[in-house]
CSV table of C-alpha atoms in Angstrom, one decimal:
chain,number,residue,atom,x,y,z
F,11,UNK,CA,-9.8,-11.4,-26.0
F,12,UNK,CA,-7.7,-11.0,-22.8
F,13,UNK,CA,-4.7,-8.7,-22.9
F,14,UNK,CA,-1.3,-10.5,-23.0
F,15,UNK,CA,1.4,-8.8,-21.0
F,16,UNK,CA,5.2,-9.6,-21.1
F,17,UNK,CA,8.1,-8.8,-18.8
F,18,UNK,CA,10.0,-5.6,-19.4
F,19,UNK,CA,13.7,-6.3,-19.1
F,20,UNK,CA,16.6,-4.2,-20.4
F,21,UNK,CA,14.3,-2.0,-22.5
F,22,UNK,CA,12.5,-4.8,-24.2
F,23,UNK,CA,9.2,-6.6,-23.7
F,24,UNK,CA,10.2,-10.2,-23.2
F,25,UNK,CA,8.7,-13.6,-22.6
F,26,UNK,CA,9.6,-15.8,-19.6
F,27,UNK,CA,12.1,-18.5,-20.2
F,28,UNK,CA,9.6,-20.9,-18.7
F,29,UNK,CA,7.2,-20.5,-21.6
F,30,UNK,CA,4.4,-20.6,-18.9
F,31,UNK,CA,1.8,-18.0,-18.2
F,32,UNK,CA,-0.9,-17.3,-15.6
F,33,UNK,CA,-4.3,-15.4,-15.9
F,34,UNK,CA,-6.1,-12.9,-13.8
F,35,UNK,CA,-9.9,-12.9,-13.6
F,36,UNK,CA,-12.5,-10.3,-12.7
F,37,UNK,CA,-13.4,-10.8,-9.0
F,38,UNK,CA,-16.9,-9.5,-9.8
F,39,UNK,CA,-17.3,-12.3,-12.5
F,40,UNK,CA,-14.6,-14.9,-11.9
F,41,UNK,CA,-15.1,-16.7,-15.2
F,42,UNK,CA,-14.1,-13.6,-17.1
F,43,UNK,CA,-10.3,-13.6,-17.8
F,44,UNK,CA,-8.9,-10.1,-17.7
F,45,UNK,CA,-5.3,-10.6,-18.7
F,46,UNK,CA,-2.4,-13.1,-19.2
F,47,UNK,CA,1.1,-12.7,-17.7
F,48,UNK,CA,4.5,-14.3,-17.8
F,49,UNK,CA,5.1,-16.9,-15.1
F,50,UNK,CA,8.6,-15.8,-14.5
F,51,UNK,CA,11.4,-18.0,-13.1
F,52,UNK,CA,14.3,-17.1,-10.9
F,53,UNK,CA,16.4,-16.9,-14.1
F,54,UNK,CA,14.0,-14.3,-15.5
F,55,UNK,CA,14.3,-12.2,-12.3
F,56,UNK,CA,18.1,-12.6,-12.3
F,57,UNK,CA,18.3,-11.3,-15.9
F,58,UNK,CA,16.3,-8.3,-14.9
F,59,UNK,CA,18.6,-7.5,-11.9
F,60,UNK,CA,21.7,-7.9,-14.1
F,61,UNK,CA,20.2,-5.5,-16.6
F,62,UNK,CA,19.6,-3.0,-13.8
F,63,UNK,CA,23.1,-3.4,-12.4
F,64,UNK,CA,24.6,-2.8,-15.8
F,65,UNK,CA,22.5,0.4,-16.4
F,66,UNK,CA,22.6,1.9,-13.0
F,67,UNK,CA,26.0,3.7,-13.2
F,68,UNK,CA,25.1,5.7,-16.3
F,69,UNK,CA,21.6,6.6,-14.9
F,70,UNK,CA,23.2,7.8,-11.7
F,71,UNK,CA,25.4,10.3,-13.6
F,72,UNK,CA,22.4,11.6,-15.6
F,73,UNK,CA,21.6,15.1,-14.3
F,74,UNK,CA,18.8,14.8,-11.8
F,75,UNK,CA,16.5,17.3,-13.7
F,76,UNK,CA,16.9,15.1,-16.8
F,77,UNK,CA,15.8,12.1,-14.8
F,78,UNK,CA,12.9,14.2,-13.6
F,79,UNK,CA,11.9,15.1,-17.1
F,80,UNK,CA,11.4,11.4,-17.9
F,81,UNK,CA,9.3,10.9,-14.8
F,82,UNK,CA,7.2,13.9,-15.7
F,83,UNK,CA,6.6,12.6,-19.2
F,84,UNK,CA,5.7,9.2,-17.8
F,85,UNK,CA,3.2,10.9,-15.5
F,86,UNK,CA,1.7,12.7,-18.5
F,87,UNK,CA,1.4,9.5,-20.4
F,88,UNK,CA,-0.4,7.9,-17.5
F,89,UNK,CA,-2.7,10.9,-17.2
F,90,UNK,CA,-3.6,10.5,-20.9
F,91,UNK,CA,-4.6,6.9,-20.1
F,92,UNK,CA,-6.4,7.7,-16.8
F,93,UNK,CA,-9.7,6.2,-17.8
F,94,UNK,CA,-8.3,3.2,-19.5
F,95,UNK,CA,-6.1,2.4,-16.4
F,96,UNK,CA,-9.1,3.0,-14.1
F,97,UNK,CA,-11.2,0.5,-16.0
F,98,UNK,CA,-8.3,-2.1,-15.9
F,99,UNK,CA,-7.8,-1.6,-12.2
F,100,UNK,CA,-11.6,-2.1,-11.5
F,101,UNK,CA,-11.7,-5.2,-13.7
F,102,UNK,CA,-8.7,-6.8,-12.2
F,103,UNK,CA,-8.7,-5.8,-8.5
F,104,UNK,CA,-12.4,-5.1,-7.9
F,105,UNK,CA,-12.3,-1.5,-6.6
F,106,UNK,CA,-15.2,0.8,-7.5
F,107,UNK,CA,-14.7,3.1,-10.4
F,108,UNK,CA,-14.3,6.1,-8.1
F,109,UNK,CA,-11.8,4.3,-5.9
F,110,UNK,CA,-9.8,3.1,-8.9
F,111,UNK,CA,-9.8,6.5,-10.5
F,112,UNK,CA,-8.6,8.1,-7.3
F,113,UNK,CA,-5.7,5.6,-7.1
F,114,UNK,CA,-4.7,6.1,-10.7
F,115,UNK,CA,-4.6,9.9,-10.1
F,116,UNK,CA,-2.5,9.4,-7.0
F,117,UNK,CA,0.1,7.4,-9.1
F,118,UNK,CA,0.1,10.3,-11.6
F,119,UNK,CA,0.6,12.8,-8.8
F,120,UNK,CA,3.4,10.8,-7.3
F,121,UNK,CA,5.3,10.9,-10.6
F,122,UNK,CA,4.8,14.6,-11.0
F,123,UNK,CA,5.9,15.2,-7.3
F,124,UNK,CA,9.2,13.3,-7.6
F,125,UNK,CA,9.8,14.8,-11.0
F,126,UNK,CA,9.9,18.2,-9.4
F,127,UNK,CA,11.9,16.9,-6.4
F,128,UNK,CA,14.8,16.1,-8.7
F,129,UNK,CA,15.4,19.8,-9.0
F,130,UNK,CA,16.3,20.0,-5.3
F,131,UNK,CA,18.4,16.8,-5.0
F,132,UNK,CA,21.8,17.5,-3.5
F,133,UNK,CA,23.4,17.7,-0.2
F,134,UNK,CA,24.0,20.3,2.5
F,135,UNK,CA,26.9,22.8,3.0
F,136,UNK,CA,28.4,23.1,6.5
F,137,UNK,CA,31.0,25.4,8.1
F,138,UNK,CA,34.4,23.8,8.3
F,139,UNK,CA,36.8,24.3,11.3
F,140,UNK,CA,39.6,25.4,9.0
F,141,UNK,CA,39.6,28.5,6.7
F,142,UNK,CA,40.6,26.7,3.5
F,143,UNK,CA,38.1,23.8,3.6
F,144,UNK,CA,34.7,23.6,1.9
F,145,UNK,CA,32.6,21.1,3.8
F,146,UNK,CA,29.5,19.6,2.3
F,147,UNK,CA,27.5,16.4,1.7
F,148,UNK,CA,26.4,14.7,-1.5
F,149,UNK,CA,23.4,12.4,-1.8
F,150,UNK,CA,24.2,9.3,-4.0
F,151,UNK,CA,21.9,6.5,-5.1
F,152,UNK,CA,22.0,3.2,-3.2
F,153,UNK,CA,22.3,1.2,-6.5
F,154,UNK,CA,19.8,-1.4,-7.6
F,155,UNK,CA,16.5,-1.4,-5.8
F,156,UNK,CA,14.3,-4.6,-5.7
F,157,UNK,CA,10.6,-3.7,-5.2
F,158,UNK,CA,7.9,-6.1,-4.2
F,159,UNK,CA,4.4,-4.8,-4.1
F,160,UNK,CA,0.9,-6.0,-3.2
F,161,UNK,CA,-2.4,-6.3,-5.1
F,162,UNK,CA,-4.6,-4.0,-3.0
F,163,UNK,CA,-3.1,-0.7,-4.4
F,164,UNK,CA,-1.7,-2.1,-7.6
F,165,UNK,CA,-0.6,1.2,-9.1
F,166,UNK,CA,-0.2,3.6,-6.2
F,167,UNK,CA,2.1,1.5,-4.2
F,168,UNK,CA,4.4,0.6,-7.1
F,169,UNK,CA,4.4,4.3,-8.0
F,170,UNK,CA,5.5,5.5,-4.6
F,171,UNK,CA,8.4,3.0,-4.7
F,172,UNK,CA,9.4,3.4,-8.4
F,173,UNK,CA,9.3,7.2,-8.7
F,174,UNK,CA,11.7,8.1,-5.8
F,175,UNK,CA,14.0,5.3,-6.6
F,176,UNK,CA,14.4,6.5,-10.2
F,177,UNK,CA,14.5,10.2,-9.3
F,178,UNK,CA,17.5,9.6,-7.1
F,179,UNK,CA,19.5,7.6,-9.7
F,180,UNK,CA,18.8,4.0,-8.8
F,181,UNK,CA,17.9,1.3,-11.2
F,182,UNK,CA,14.9,-0.9,-10.3
F,183,UNK,CA,13.4,-4.3,-10.6
F,184,UNK,CA,9.7,-4.6,-9.7
F,185,UNK,CA,7.8,-7.8,-8.9
F,186,UNK,CA,4.1,-7.0,-8.5
F,187,UNK,CA,1.6,-9.2,-6.9
F,188,UNK,CA,0.1,-11.8,-9.2
F,189,UNK,CA,-3.6,-11.0,-8.4
F,190,UNK,CA,-3.6,-7.6,-10.2
F,191,UNK,CA,-0.4,-6.7,-11.9
F,192,UNK,CA,-1.8,-5.0,-15.1
F,193,UNK,CA,-1.7,-1.4,-14.0
F,194,UNK,CA,1.9,-1.8,-12.6
F,195,UNK,CA,3.0,-3.0,-16.1
F,196,UNK,CA,1.3,0.0,-17.6
F,197,UNK,CA,3.7,2.2,-15.6
F,198,UNK,CA,6.6,0.6,-17.4
F,199,UNK,CA,4.9,1.1,-20.7
F,200,UNK,CA,4.7,4.8,-19.8
F,201,UNK,CA,8.4,4.9,-18.7
F,202,UNK,CA,9.4,3.2,-22.0
F,203,UNK,CA,7.5,5.7,-24.1
F,204,UNK,CA,9.0,8.5,-22.0
F,205,UNK,CA,12.5,7.4,-22.9
F,206,UNK,CA,13.8,5.7,-19.8
F,207,UNK,CA,17.3,4.2,-20.8
F,208,UNK,CA,17.4,0.5,-21.3
F,209,UNK,CA,17.9,-1.5,-18.2
F,210,UNK,CA,17.1,1.2,-15.7
F,211,UNK,CA,13.5,0.1,-15.0
F,212,UNK,CA,12.5,-3.6,-15.2
F,213,UNK,CA,9.5,-5.6,-14.2
F,214,UNK,CA,8.9,-9.4,-14.0
F,215,UNK,CA,5.6,-11.0,-13.2
F,216,UNK,CA,5.1,-14.3,-11.4
F,217,UNK,CA,5.0,-15.7,-7.9
F,218,UNK,CA,6.8,-14.7,-4.8
F,219,UNK,CA,8.5,-18.0,-4.1
F,220,UNK,CA,10.3,-17.9,-7.4
F,221,UNK,CA,10.6,-14.5,-9.1
F,222,UNK,CA,10.1,-12.4,-5.9
F,223,UNK,CA,12.6,-14.4,-3.9
F,224,UNK,CA,15.2,-14.1,-6.7
F,225,UNK,CA,14.9,-10.3,-6.7
F,226,UNK,CA,15.2,-10.1,-2.9
F,227,UNK,CA,18.2,-12.4,-2.6
F,228,UNK,CA,20.2,-11.4,-5.7
F,229,UNK,CA,23.7,-10.1,-4.8
F,230,UNK,CA,23.4,-7.1,-7.2
F,231,UNK,CA,20.3,-5.8,-5.3
F,232,UNK,CA,21.4,-3.1,-2.8
F,233,UNK,CA,18.0,-2.1,-1.4
F,234,UNK,CA,14.7,-3.9,-1.0
F,235,UNK,CA,11.3,-2.2,-0.5
F,236,UNK,CA,8.4,-4.6,0.4
F,237,UNK,CA,4.7,-4.1,1.1
F,238,UNK,CA,2.6,-7.1,2.0
F,239,UNK,CA,1.7,-9.5,4.7
F,240,UNK,CA,3.6,-9.8,7.9
F,241,UNK,CA,4.5,-13.4,7.4
F,242,UNK,CA,6.1,-12.9,4.0
F,243,UNK,CA,7.5,-9.5,5.1
F,244,UNK,CA,9.4,-11.0,8.0
F,245,UNK,CA,11.0,-13.6,5.6
F,246,UNK,CA,11.9,-10.8,3.1
F,247,UNK,CA,13.5,-8.8,5.9
F,248,UNK,CA,15.5,-11.6,7.2
F,249,UNK,CA,16.8,-12.7,3.8
F,250,UNK,CA,17.7,-9.1,2.7
F,251,UNK,CA,19.3,-8.1,6.0
F,252,UNK,CA,21.3,-11.3,6.1
F,253,UNK,CA,22.8,-10.1,2.8
F,254,UNK,CA,23.5,-6.6,4.2
F,255,UNK,CA,20.9,-4.9,2.0
F,256,UNK,CA,19.0,-1.8,3.0
F,257,UNK,CA,15.4,-2.8,3.7
F,258,UNK,CA,12.0,-1.2,4.3
F,259,UNK,CA,8.8,-3.1,4.9
F,260,UNK,CA,5.2,-2.2,5.5
F,261,UNK,CA,3.3,-5.2,6.9
F,262,UNK,CA,-0.3,-4.2,7.6
F,263,UNK,CA,-2.3,-3.0,10.6
F,264,UNK,CA,-5.2,-3.5,13.1
F,265,UNK,CA,-6.2,0.2,13.0
F,266,UNK,CA,-8.4,1.7,15.7
F,267,UNK,CA,-10.7,4.7,15.7
F,268,UNK,CA,-11.5,5.9,19.2
F,269,UNK,CA,-14.9,7.5,19.7
F,270,UNK,CA,-14.9,10.0,22.6
F,271,UNK,CA,-18.0,10.8,24.7
F,272,UNK,CA,-17.7,14.3,23.3
F,273,UNK,CA,-17.9,13.2,19.7
F,274,UNK,CA,-20.6,14.0,17.2
F,275,UNK,CA,-21.9,10.4,16.9
F,276,UNK,CA,-23.3,10.7,13.4
F,277,UNK,CA,-20.0,12.2,12.1
F,278,UNK,CA,-18.1,9.5,14.0
F,279,UNK,CA,-20.2,6.7,12.3
F,280,UNK,CA,-19.5,8.2,8.9
F,281,UNK,CA,-15.8,8.4,9.6
F,282,UNK,CA,-15.6,4.9,10.8
F,283,UNK,CA,-17.7,3.4,8.0
F,284,UNK,CA,-15.6,5.1,5.4
F,285,UNK,CA,-12.4,3.8,7.0
F,286,UNK,CA,-13.8,0.3,7.5
F,287,UNK,CA,-15.8,-0.4,4.4
F,288,UNK,CA,-14.0,1.7,1.7
F,289,UNK,CA,-12.0,-0.3,-0.8
F,290,UNK,CA,-13.9,-3.3,0.6
F,291,UNK,CA,-11.8,-3.1,3.8
F,292,UNK,CA,-8.8,-4.2,1.7
F,293,UNK,CA,-6.4,-1.4,2.9
F,294,UNK,CA,-3.6,-1.8,5.3
F,295,UNK,CA,-4.8,1.4,7.0
F,296,UNK,CA,-8.5,0.3,7.1
F,297,UNK,CA,-10.4,0.8,10.4
F,298,UNK,CA,-11.1,-2.6,11.9
F,299,UNK,CA,-11.7,-1.5,15.5
F,300,UNK,CA,-14.1,1.2,16.8
F,301,UNK,CA,-13.3,1.8,20.4
F,302,UNK,CA,-16.3,3.6,21.8
F,303,UNK,CA,-17.0,5.4,25.1
F,304,UNK,CA,-19.9,3.7,26.9
F,305,UNK,CA,-21.9,7.0,27.1
F,306,UNK,CA,-22.3,7.0,23.3
F,307,UNK,CA,-21.9,3.3,22.6
F,308,UNK,CA,-25.5,2.3,21.8
F,309,UNK,CA,-26.1,5.5,19.7
F,310,UNK,CA,-22.9,4.8,17.8
F,311,UNK,CA,-23.7,1.2,17.1
F,312,UNK,CA,-27.1,2.2,15.7
F,313,UNK,CA,-25.5,4.8,13.5
F,314,UNK,CA,-22.6,2.7,12.1
F,315,UNK,CA,-25.0,-0.2,11.4
F,316,UNK,CA,-27.2,2.2,9.4
F,317,UNK,CA,-24.1,3.3,7.5
F,318,UNK,CA,-23.1,-0.3,6.7
F,319,UNK,CA,-26.6,-1.2,5.6
F,320,UNK,CA,-26.8,1.8,3.3
F,321,UNK,CA,-23.8,0.6,1.2
F,322,UNK,CA,-24.8,-0.8,-2.2
F,323,UNK,CA,-22.7,-3.8,-3.2
F,324,UNK,CA,-22.0,-4.9,-6.7
F,325,UNK,CA,-19.6,-4.6,-9.7
F,326,UNK,CA,-17.2,-1.7,-9.2
F,327,UNK,CA,-18.3,0.3,-12.2
F,328,UNK,CA,-21.8,1.0,-10.7
F,329,UNK,CA,-21.9,0.4,-7.0
F,330,UNK,CA,-20.5,1.7,-3.6
F,331,UNK,CA,-18.5,-1.4,-2.7
F,332,UNK,CA,-17.0,-4.0,-4.9
F,333,UNK,CA,-15.9,-7.6,-4.4
F,334,UNK,CA,-12.9,-8.9,-2.6
F,335,UNK,CA,-10.0,-9.5,-4.9
F,336,UNK,CA,-10.0,-13.3,-4.9
F,337,UNK,CA,-11.7,-16.4,-3.6
F,338,UNK,CA,-9.0,-17.0,-1.0
F,339,UNK,CA,-9.4,-13.4,0.4
F,340,UNK,CA,-13.2,-13.9,0.6
F,341,UNK,CA,-12.8,-17.2,2.4
F,342,UNK,CA,-10.4,-15.6,4.8
F,343,UNK,CA,-12.9,-12.9,5.7
F,344,UNK,CA,-15.8,-15.4,6.1
F,345,UNK,CA,-13.5,-17.5,8.3
F,346,UNK,CA,-12.9,-14.5,10.6
F,347,UNK,CA,-16.7,-13.8,10.7
F,348,UNK,CA,-17.2,-17.3,11.9
F,349,UNK,CA,-14.4,-17.0,14.4
F,350,UNK,CA,-15.9,-13.8,15.8
F,351,UNK,CA,-19.3,-15.5,16.3
F,352,UNK,CA,-17.7,-18.5,18.0
F,353,UNK,CA,-15.8,-16.2,20.3
F,354,UNK,CA,-19.1,-14.6,21.5
F,355,UNK,CA,-19.2,-11.4,19.5
F,356,UNK,CA,-22.7,-10.2,18.5
F,357,UNK,CA,-23.3,-9.9,14.7
F,358,UNK,CA,-25.2,-6.6,14.3
F,359,UNK,CA,-25.3,-6.6,10.5
F,360,UNK,CA,-23.8,-8.3,7.5
F,361,UNK,CA,-21.7,-11.4,8.0
F,362,UNK,CA,-22.6,-13.2,4.8
F,363,UNK,CA,-22.5,-13.2,1.0
F,364,UNK,CA,-25.2,-11.1,-0.7
F,365,UNK,CA,-27.7,-12.9,-2.8
F,366,UNK,CA,-29.1,-11.8,-6.1
F,367,UNK,CA,-28.5,-11.9,-9.9
F,368,UNK,CA,-26.0,-9.1,-10.0
F,369,UNK,CA,-23.6,-10.9,-7.6
F,370,UNK,CA,-23.3,-14.1,-9.6
F,371,UNK,CA,-20.2,-16.0,-8.5
F,372,UNK,CA,-18.4,-12.8,-7.5
F,373,UNK,CA,-16.3,-12.6,-4.4
F,374,UNK,CA,-18.7,-10.4,-2.5
F,375,UNK,CA,-19.2,-10.1,1.3
F,376,UNK,CA,-21.6,-7.8,3.2
F,377,UNK,CA,-20.2,-4.9,5.3
F,378,UNK,CA,-20.1,-6.5,8.7
F,379,UNK,CA,-20.4,-5.0,12.2
F,380,UNK,CA,-19.7,-7.0,15.4
F,381,UNK,CA,-20.5,-5.7,18.9
F,382,UNK,CA,-19.8,-7.1,22.4
F,383,UNK,CA,-16.2,-7.6,21.3
F,384,UNK,CA,-13.5,-8.1,23.9
F,385,UNK,CA,-10.0,-6.8,23.2
F,386,UNK,CA,-8.5,-10.2,23.4
F,387,UNK,CA,-10.8,-11.7,20.7
F,388,UNK,CA,-9.0,-12.7,17.5
F,389,UNK,CA,-11.4,-10.4,15.7
F,390,UNK,CA,-9.8,-7.5,17.7
F,391,UNK,CA,-6.2,-8.6,17.4
F,392,UNK,CA,-5.6,-10.0,13.9
F,393,UNK,CA,-5.8,-8.3,10.5
F,394,UNK,CA,-8.9,-9.4,8.6
F,395,UNK,CA,-8.4,-7.5,5.4
F,396,UNK,CA,-12.1,-7.4,4.6
F,397,UNK,CA,-15.1,-5.1,5.4
F,398,UNK,CA,-15.4,-6.3,9.0
F,399,UNK,CA,-15.7,-3.9,12.0
F,400,UNK,CA,-15.3,-4.8,15.7
F,401,UNK,CA,-16.9,-2.4,18.1
F,402,UNK,CA,-15.4,-2.4,21.6
F,403,UNK,CA,-17.0,-0.6,24.5
F,404,UNK,CA,-14.8,1.3,27.0
F,405,UNK,CA,-15.5,3.2,30.2
F,406,UNK,CA,-13.2,6.2,29.6
F,407,UNK,CA,-10.4,7.7,27.6
F,408,UNK,CA,-7.7,5.8,29.6
F,409,UNK,CA,-9.3,2.5,28.8
F,410,UNK,CA,-9.8,3.5,25.1
F,411,UNK,CA,-6.1,4.4,24.7
F,412,UNK,CA,-5.0,1.2,26.4
F,413,UNK,CA,-7.2,-0.9,24.1
F,414,UNK,CA,-6.0,0.9,21.0
F,415,UNK,CA,-2.4,0.2,21.9
F,416,UNK,CA,-3.0,-3.4,23.0
F,417,UNK,CA,-2.2,-5.0,19.6
F,418,UNK,CA,0.9,-6.2,17.8
F,419,UNK,CA,0.4,-3.7,15.0
F,420,UNK,CA,0.8,0.1,14.9
F,421,UNK,CA,0.1,1.5,11.4
F,422,UNK,CA,-2.7,4.1,11.5
F,423,UNK,CA,-5.1,5.3,14.2
F,424,UNK,CA,-7.6,8.0,14.7
F,425,UNK,CA,-9.8,9.6,17.3
F,426,UNK,CA,-13.1,11.4,17.0
F,427,UNK,CA,-13.5,13.9,19.7
F,428,UNK,CA,-14.5,17.5,20.6
F,429,UNK,CA,-11.9,17.7,23.4
F,430,UNK,CA,-8.7,19.3,22.2
F,431,UNK,CA,-6.7,18.1,25.3
F,432,UNK,CA,-7.8,14.5,24.6
F,433,UNK,CA,-6.8,14.8,21.0
F,434,UNK,CA,-3.4,16.1,21.9
F,435,UNK,CA,-2.8,13.3,24.3
F,436,UNK,CA,-4.0,10.7,21.8
F,437,UNK,CA,-1.5,12.0,19.2
F,438,UNK,CA,1.3,11.8,21.8
F,439,UNK,CA,0.5,8.3,23.2
F,440,UNK,CA,-1.0,6.3,20.4
F,441,UNK,CA,1.4,3.6,19.2
F,442,UNK,CA,1.1,4.2,15.4
F,443,UNK,CA,3.0,5.6,12.5
F,444,UNK,CA,0.0,7.7,11.4
F,445,UNK,CA,-2.3,9.5,13.9
F,446,UNK,CA,-5.4,11.3,12.8
F,447,UNK,CA,-7.9,13.6,14.6
F,448,UNK,CA,-11.5,13.7,13.5
F,449,UNK,CA,-10.7,11.8,10.3
F,450,UNK,CA,-10.7,8.2,9.0
F,451,UNK,CA,-7.7,5.9,9.4
F,452,UNK,CA,-7.4,5.6,5.6
F,453,UNK,CA,-6.1,8.2,3.1
F,454,UNK,CA,-2.6,9.5,2.9
F,455,UNK,CA,-0.9,12.6,1.7
F,456,UNK,CA,1.9,11.8,-0.8
F,457,UNK,CA,4.4,14.4,0.5
F,458,UNK,CA,4.7,13.2,4.1
F,459,UNK,CA,6.3,10.1,5.5
F,460,UNK,CA,4.3,6.9,5.8
F,461,UNK,CA,5.0,3.8,7.8
F,462,UNK,CA,4.2,2.0,11.0
F,463,UNK,CA,5.6,0.8,14.3
F,464,UNK,CA,5.7,-2.6,16.1
F,465,UNK,CA,4.7,-5.4,13.7
F,466,UNK,CA,3.4,-3.0,11.0
F,467,UNK,CA,6.9,-2.1,9.8
F,468,UNK,CA,10.6,-3.0,10.0
F,469,UNK,CA,10.8,0.4,11.7
F,470,UNK,CA,13.8,1.2,9.5
F,471,UNK,CA,12.8,3.6,6.8
F,472,UNK,CA,9.6,5.5,5.9
F,473,UNK,CA,8.1,5.8,2.4
F,474,UNK,CA,6.8,8.9,0.5
F,475,UNK,CA,7.8,12.5,0.6
F,476,UNK,CA,11.4,13.3,1.5
F,477,UNK,CA,11.5,10.0,3.4
F,478,UNK,CA,11.3,8.2,0.1
F,479,UNK,CA,14.3,10.0,-1.1
F,480,UNK,CA,16.2,9.2,2.1
F,481,UNK,CA,15.7,5.5,1.6
F,482,UNK,CA,17.1,5.4,-1.9
F,483,UNK,CA,20.2,7.6,-1.2
F,484,UNK,CA,23.4,7.5,0.8
F,485,UNK,CA,25.1,10.6,2.0
F,486,UNK,CA,28.8,11.2,1.2
F,487,UNK,CA,30.7,13.9,3.2
F,488,UNK,CA,33.2,15.9,1.2
F,489,UNK,CA,36.1,17.9,2.6
F,490,UNK,CA,37.3,20.2,-0.2
F,491,UNK,CA,40.6,21.9,0.5
F,492,UNK,CA,40.9,23.9,-2.7
């Protein structure tokens, strides 16, 4: 029987006032129901925000190390349930067992990291102009944070918003994406068991137009952190900023890997394939463009096609690449494959749905490689969010850098090269929030800032590391004349 989850509001697991629910299904076997959730209304979301607002003041005055102890205990509870959460994530989102396990561990590590950071929260001491004045700053919480998260990293992204917000004394309301909310609700189960005070942490499930919109626009919400599509993110940003809220958004990417003529081609193909086809291409940092020097172009194409064709597709508990999360995501990927062929790109491998008994009605698509791609093709400009790689041939480094930057996005980018000068110039001139050398575009450290430029981000605040703390705090300057 499918698991039934409720909202968590003011320290209690509650049902929606609508009395309605929705189900999630296994993308590898869509007739299999995984869990049932509350279809929350605006009134449910408003109640969660009001509970957070009522609890925030006392939480803010709780000593930071005490807040950290609750985060640490929540992390330990999640660690004890690592395998259970990994299986839930695989069933609901479709990631492979290895990918899901890595994501769950990342969420645990994030809670441990911010638990320790609470010991260092505070301000700075400065020298005053006068002899009798102590001059220093104090970091105070923003207030109530509204968090809206996507389905593609359903525990890691909530964790890297929730943990710094709570560590710094804010109260929170989370609205997770409806495609895979289960592991996010398990975070609140862990926080509840760890002793989080009533009202400090709240979660409501449902749809963006109702529950999500209510969280973003509520007068008591002081800060909004959103990760998701550009179209929705722009609306969130406009609504929140119109109300004077502090806002951060992360809105996707069209991430390039530049392959230099000095690169080890086999290594380059492995790096690109890992970035393009890992997590079924459903990462905002996934490599969707390989920009390749003409001298190694043919060799690289052969190598990356071989990499793509070596990937075993199937249910995430046994194979290298799982399904896409939903039928609509699969259809979107297949639409882009058709668009690329109509534009004149050459399909080197993949491009369809695999056939065989193990695939059933699952939302599977083959790892796909296109060549003869021009930089103005839609396949080279628009985010696909599936395992589709566009290979672009360039004459030299100058043309490669220009092509890499000639998109509306700027999230993650990498270069594979044996030329140190080239690598340094790439890092300086690439228009991206994350730049990597001889590494895949995916994969992030949790203790450094993350975010993009151009249409990949609001370009206001970064997430993770100390940047996460900065977003959820306001500095007060104190002149103490005693």
